[in-house]
Amino acid sequence: MESRRTEQDYRARVARAVAAIVADPMADHRLEDLARLAHFSPFHFHRVYASVAGETVAATVRRVRLALATRLLEAGTQSVTQVALAVGYESPQAFTRAFGQFTGQSPRAFQQQMSRAILDVDALPRSGENNEGAAPAVRIVECPAQRLHALRHQGSFATIPHTHRRLRLQAGGRVISDRWGASFNEPEDSASFRYYAAVASPDPWPEDAEVEMLDIPGGCYAVHRLAGPYSQINAAVRALYVRWLPASGYEPDDRPTLEHYLNSSRKVSPSELRTDLLIPIRRASAS
């Protein structure tokens, strides 16, 4: 129990450093300053941080800045060069290399794909349309209720991979049959945003584990299969809510938005990732 309290204390202290990075991605985050904030000596801080976060401080700063870059590119109001400078890169070439490692595609390709995605959503099938012979871009499915082992995410959506890593560590050698993400409210609404990394597992978990049981109610969902890196998930979900849903004959239901990860970034390239996005819906009430 003592070692577990120490581990939780270390995570809480490292979380302060992560929060400082997320709050001001473009600040000069010196190791000494972050160590002081987390109440560690600079000599030990980089080792503790890497063991808790699963990456170096520099990697977290890079990840958060590149997540900011995806938002700027998605908005489409700045050129690739302007975005590169805005997130701290001295040249578009250096930015393109880093962005490619982060998302699996170039900034220009990402920007064009996001633009096409918004346009493509306008052409997605609406409720009652006849689309014989074509695979529907949005499927309407009825999902049963399920109970998942879940770990609540703390902080910006840019650091969600940290929470999934922690959940994998908590799982140890236990069987994982499915991997999920569950979002309550939008990432932009930081005051009420709740996200859980979750897994379906038939094995028992220790009662004193940090992992909790998350009950997902059954019901009707609009399902869209996203092909590509996880950095596209927020834009795709937003497009479905803003573009597809209003003319679909459905309205959003009061259940979490789900991400069903069909494969793993540890086994395939970003372009080969497949994620089902599940929007909770119900029939629109007559006005």
Coordinates of C-alpha atoms in Angstrom, one line a residue:
M1 CA 0.0 0.0 0.0
E2 CA 2.9 2.4 0.8
S3 CA 4.3 1.9 -2.7
R4 CA 0.9 2.6 -4.2
R5 CA 0.6 5.8 -2.3
T6 CA 4.1 6.8 -3.5
E7 CA 3.1 6.0 -7.1
Q8 CA -0.1 8.1 -6.8
D9 CA 1.9 11.0 -5.2
Y10 CA 4.4 10.9 -8.1
R11 CA 1.6 10.9 -10.7
A12 CA -0.1 13.9 -9.0
R13 CA 3.2 15.8 -8.9
V14 CA 4.0 15.0 -12.5
A15 CA 0.5 16.0 -13.5
R16 CA 1.2 19.5 -12.3
A17 CA 4.1 19.7 -14.7
V18 CA 1.9 18.4 -17.6
A19 CA -0.8 20.9 -16.7
A20 CA 1.7 23.7 -16.9
I21 CA 2.8 22.6 -20.4
V22 CA -0.8 22.2 -21.6
A23 CA -1.8 25.6 -20.2
D24 CA 0.9 27.4 -22.1
P25 CA 2.3 25.2 -24.8
M26 CA 4.5 27.9 -26.3
A27 CA 6.3 28.9 -23.0
D28 CA 9.9 28.0 -22.5
H29 CA 9.4 25.0 -20.3
R30 CA 12.7 24.6 -18.6
L31 CA 13.4 21.3 -16.8
E32 CA 14.4 23.2 -13.6
D33 CA 11.1 25.1 -13.5
L34 CA 8.9 22.1 -14.1
A35 CA 10.9 20.1 -11.5
R36 CA 10.3 22.9 -9.0
L37 CA 6.6 22.9 -9.7
A38 CA 6.4 19.1 -9.2
H39 CA 8.6 19.3 -6.0
F40 CA 11.4 17.1 -7.4
S41 CA 15.1 17.8 -7.7
P42 CA 16.1 18.5 -11.3
F43 CA 18.5 15.7 -11.1
H44 CA 15.7 13.1 -10.6
F45 CA 12.8 14.8 -12.2
H46 CA 13.5 13.8 -15.8
R47 CA 13.7 10.1 -14.8
V48 CA 10.5 10.2 -12.7
Y49 CA 8.7 12.1 -15.4
A50 CA 9.6 9.6 -18.1
S51 CA 8.6 6.6 -15.9
V52 CA 5.2 8.2 -15.1
A53 CA 4.3 9.8 -18.5
G54 CA 6.0 7.2 -20.7
E55 CA 7.9 9.9 -22.6
T56 CA 10.3 12.7 -21.9
V57 CA 9.3 16.3 -21.0
A58 CA 10.5 17.4 -24.5
A59 CA 8.3 14.8 -26.1
T60 CA 5.3 16.0 -24.2
V61 CA 6.0 19.6 -25.1
R62 CA 6.3 18.5 -28.8
R63 CA 3.1 16.5 -28.6
V64 CA 1.0 19.4 -27.1
R65 CA 2.4 21.9 -29.6
L66 CA 1.6 19.5 -32.5
A67 CA -1.9 18.9 -31.1
L68 CA -2.3 22.7 -31.2
A69 CA -1.0 22.7 -34.8
T70 CA -3.8 20.2 -35.8
R71 CA -6.4 22.6 -34.5
L72 CA -4.8 25.6 -36.4
L73 CA -4.6 23.5 -39.6
E74 CA -8.2 22.3 -39.2
A75 CA -9.4 25.9 -38.9
G76 CA -7.9 26.5 -42.3
T77 CA -7.2 30.3 -41.7
Q78 CA -3.4 30.0 -41.7
S79 CA -0.9 28.6 -44.1
V80 CA 1.4 25.7 -43.2
T81 CA 4.3 28.2 -42.8
Q82 CA 2.2 30.4 -40.4
V83 CA 1.2 27.4 -38.3
A84 CA 4.8 26.1 -38.2
L85 CA 5.9 29.5 -36.8
A86 CA 3.0 29.7 -34.4
V87 CA 3.9 26.4 -32.8
G88 CA 7.6 27.2 -32.5
Y89 CA 9.3 25.7 -35.5
E90 CA 11.8 27.8 -37.4
S91 CA 11.1 26.3 -40.8
P92 CA 8.2 24.6 -42.5
Q93 CA 10.6 21.7 -43.3
A94 CA 11.3 21.0 -39.6
F95 CA 7.6 21.3 -38.8
T96 CA 6.6 19.0 -41.6
R97 CA 9.0 16.3 -40.4
A98 CA 7.8 16.5 -36.8
F99 CA 4.1 16.7 -37.9
G100 CA 4.6 13.6 -40.1
Q101 CA 5.9 11.7 -37.1
F102 CA 3.0 12.8 -35.0
T103 CA 0.1 12.2 -37.4
G104 CA 1.5 10.0 -40.2
Q105 CA 0.9 12.6 -42.9
S106 CA 2.2 16.0 -43.9
P107 CA 0.6 19.2 -42.6
R108 CA -0.7 20.1 -46.1
A109 CA -2.2 16.6 -46.5
F110 CA -3.8 16.8 -43.1
Q111 CA -5.3 20.3 -43.8
Q112 CA -6.7 19.1 -47.1
Q113 CA -8.1 15.9 -45.6
M114 CA -9.8 17.9 -42.9
S115 CA -11.3 20.2 -45.5
R116 CA -12.5 17.2 -47.5
A117 CA -13.9 15.6 -44.4
I118 CA -16.1 18.6 -43.7
L119 CA -17.4 18.6 -47.3
D120 CA -17.8 14.8 -47.3
V121 CA -20.0 14.9 -44.2
D122 CA -22.5 16.9 -46.2
A123 CA -22.8 14.0 -48.6
L124 CA -23.2 11.3 -45.9
P125 CA -26.5 9.4 -46.1
R126 CA -29.4 10.8 -44.2
S127 CA -32.1 8.9 -42.4
G128 CA -34.3 7.1 -44.9
E129 CA -32.1 7.7 -48.0
N130 CA -31.6 4.8 -50.4
N131 CA -27.9 4.0 -50.7
E132 CA -28.0 0.5 -52.2
G133 CA -24.7 -0.8 -53.6
A134 CA -22.6 1.7 -51.5
A135 CA -21.1 1.1 -48.1
P136 CA -22.8 3.8 -45.8
A137 CA -20.4 6.3 -44.3
V138 CA -22.6 6.4 -41.3
R139 CA -24.4 3.3 -39.9
I140 CA -27.3 3.5 -37.5
V141 CA -26.8 0.6 -34.9
E142 CA -28.4 -0.5 -31.7
C143 CA -25.6 -1.2 -29.1
P144 CA -26.2 -3.2 -25.9
A145 CA -25.2 -1.8 -22.5
Q146 CA -21.7 -2.7 -21.4
R147 CA -19.5 -2.5 -18.3
L148 CA -15.9 -1.4 -18.9
H149 CA -12.8 -1.1 -16.7
A150 CA -11.9 2.6 -17.0
L151 CA -9.4 5.2 -16.0
R152 CA -10.5 8.8 -15.9
H153 CA -8.3 11.2 -17.9
Q154 CA -7.0 14.3 -16.2
G155 CA -5.9 17.3 -18.3
S156 CA -5.9 18.3 -21.9
F157 CA -7.1 16.0 -24.7
A158 CA -3.6 16.3 -26.1
T159 CA -2.3 14.0 -23.3
I160 CA -5.0 11.4 -23.6
P161 CA -2.4 8.8 -24.8
H162 CA -0.8 9.1 -21.3
T163 CA -4.0 7.8 -19.7
H164 CA -4.3 4.9 -22.2
R165 CA -0.7 3.9 -21.4
R166 CA -1.5 4.0 -17.7
L167 CA -4.5 1.8 -18.2
R168 CA -2.4 -0.7 -20.1
L169 CA 0.1 -0.8 -17.2
Q170 CA -2.8 -1.3 -14.8
A171 CA -4.1 -4.2 -16.9
G172 CA -0.8 -6.1 -16.6
G173 CA -1.2 -9.5 -18.1
R174 CA -5.0 -9.5 -18.0
V175 CA -6.9 -10.2 -21.1
I176 CA -8.2 -7.1 -23.0
S177 CA -10.9 -7.9 -25.5
D178 CA -11.7 -4.4 -26.7
R179 CA -10.3 -0.9 -26.3
W180 CA -12.6 2.2 -25.9
G181 CA -12.6 5.9 -25.2
A182 CA -15.7 7.6 -23.7
S183 CA -16.2 11.4 -23.8
F184 CA -18.6 13.4 -21.8
N185 CA -18.9 17.0 -23.2
E186 CA -16.6 18.5 -25.8
P187 CA -12.8 18.9 -25.3
E188 CA -13.2 22.7 -25.7
D189 CA -15.4 22.8 -22.6
S190 CA -12.5 22.3 -20.2
A191 CA -14.6 22.9 -17.2
S192 CA -16.9 19.9 -17.8
F193 CA -14.9 17.8 -20.1
R194 CA -14.6 14.2 -18.9
Y195 CA -12.8 11.4 -20.8
Y196 CA -12.2 7.8 -19.8
A197 CA -9.7 5.4 -21.3
A198 CA -11.5 2.0 -21.1
V199 CA -11.2 -1.6 -21.9
A200 CA -13.5 -4.7 -21.9
S201 CA -11.8 -7.4 -19.9
P202 CA -13.2 -10.7 -18.7
D203 CA -10.5 -11.0 -16.0
P204 CA -11.0 -9.8 -12.4
W205 CA -9.1 -6.6 -11.4
P206 CA -8.0 -5.7 -7.8
E207 CA -10.6 -3.9 -5.8
D208 CA -8.0 -1.3 -4.6
A209 CA -6.9 -0.5 -8.2
E210 CA -7.2 3.1 -9.5
V211 CA -9.3 1.6 -12.3
E212 CA -13.1 2.0 -11.9
M213 CA -16.1 0.3 -13.5
L214 CA -17.8 2.5 -16.1
D215 CA -21.3 1.6 -17.2
I216 CA -22.2 2.6 -20.7
P217 CA -25.9 2.5 -21.3
G218 CA -27.2 0.7 -24.4
G219 CA -29.1 2.6 -27.2
C220 CA -29.0 3.9 -30.7
Y221 CA -25.7 5.2 -32.2
A222 CA -24.6 6.7 -35.4
V223 CA -21.3 5.0 -36.3
H224 CA -18.6 6.3 -38.6
R225 CA -15.4 4.4 -39.2
L226 CA -12.4 6.7 -39.3
A227 CA -9.4 5.6 -41.3
G228 CA -6.2 7.4 -40.2
P229 CA -4.4 8.8 -37.1
Y230 CA -6.0 9.5 -33.8
S231 CA -5.3 13.2 -34.3
Q232 CA -8.3 13.3 -36.7
I233 CA -10.8 12.0 -34.1
N234 CA -11.9 15.3 -32.6
A235 CA -12.4 17.0 -36.0
A236 CA -14.3 14.0 -37.4
V237 CA -16.6 13.9 -34.3
R238 CA -17.2 17.6 -34.5
A239 CA -18.1 17.4 -38.2
L240 CA -20.6 14.6 -37.5
Y241 CA -22.3 16.7 -34.8
V242 CA -22.3 19.9 -36.8
R243 CA -22.8 18.7 -40.4
W244 CA -24.4 15.3 -40.4
L245 CA -26.7 15.3 -37.4
P246 CA -28.9 18.3 -38.0
A247 CA -30.3 16.9 -41.2
S248 CA -30.2 13.2 -40.3
G249 CA -33.6 12.9 -38.7
Y250 CA -32.0 12.3 -35.3
E251 CA -30.9 14.3 -32.3
P252 CA -28.1 13.8 -29.8
D253 CA -28.9 11.6 -26.8
D254 CA -27.6 12.1 -23.3
R255 CA -25.0 9.4 -23.3
P256 CA -21.2 9.5 -23.9
T257 CA -19.6 9.7 -27.3
L258 CA -17.6 6.6 -27.8
E259 CA -14.4 5.7 -29.6
H260 CA -13.9 2.0 -30.4
Y261 CA -10.2 1.4 -31.3
L262 CA -10.2 -1.5 -33.8
N263 CA -6.4 -1.8 -34.0
S264 CA -3.4 -0.4 -32.2
S265 CA -0.9 2.4 -32.9
R266 CA 1.7 0.0 -31.4
K267 CA 1.2 -2.5 -34.2
V268 CA 0.2 -0.5 -37.4
S269 CA 1.2 2.9 -38.9
P270 CA -1.0 5.9 -38.3
S271 CA -2.5 5.7 -41.8
E272 CA -3.6 2.1 -41.1
L273 CA -5.4 2.9 -37.8
R274 CA -9.2 2.3 -37.8
T275 CA -11.5 3.8 -35.2
D276 CA -15.3 3.5 -35.0
L277 CA -16.8 6.8 -33.7
L278 CA -20.1 6.3 -32.0
I279 CA -22.5 9.3 -31.6
P280 CA -25.4 8.6 -29.2
I281 CA -28.7 9.5 -31.0
R282 CA -32.4 9.2 -30.7
R283 CA -35.2 10.0 -33.2
A284 CA -35.8 13.7 -33.4
S285 CA -39.0 14.8 -31.7
A286 CA -41.7 16.4 -33.8
S287 CA -41.7 20.2 -33.5

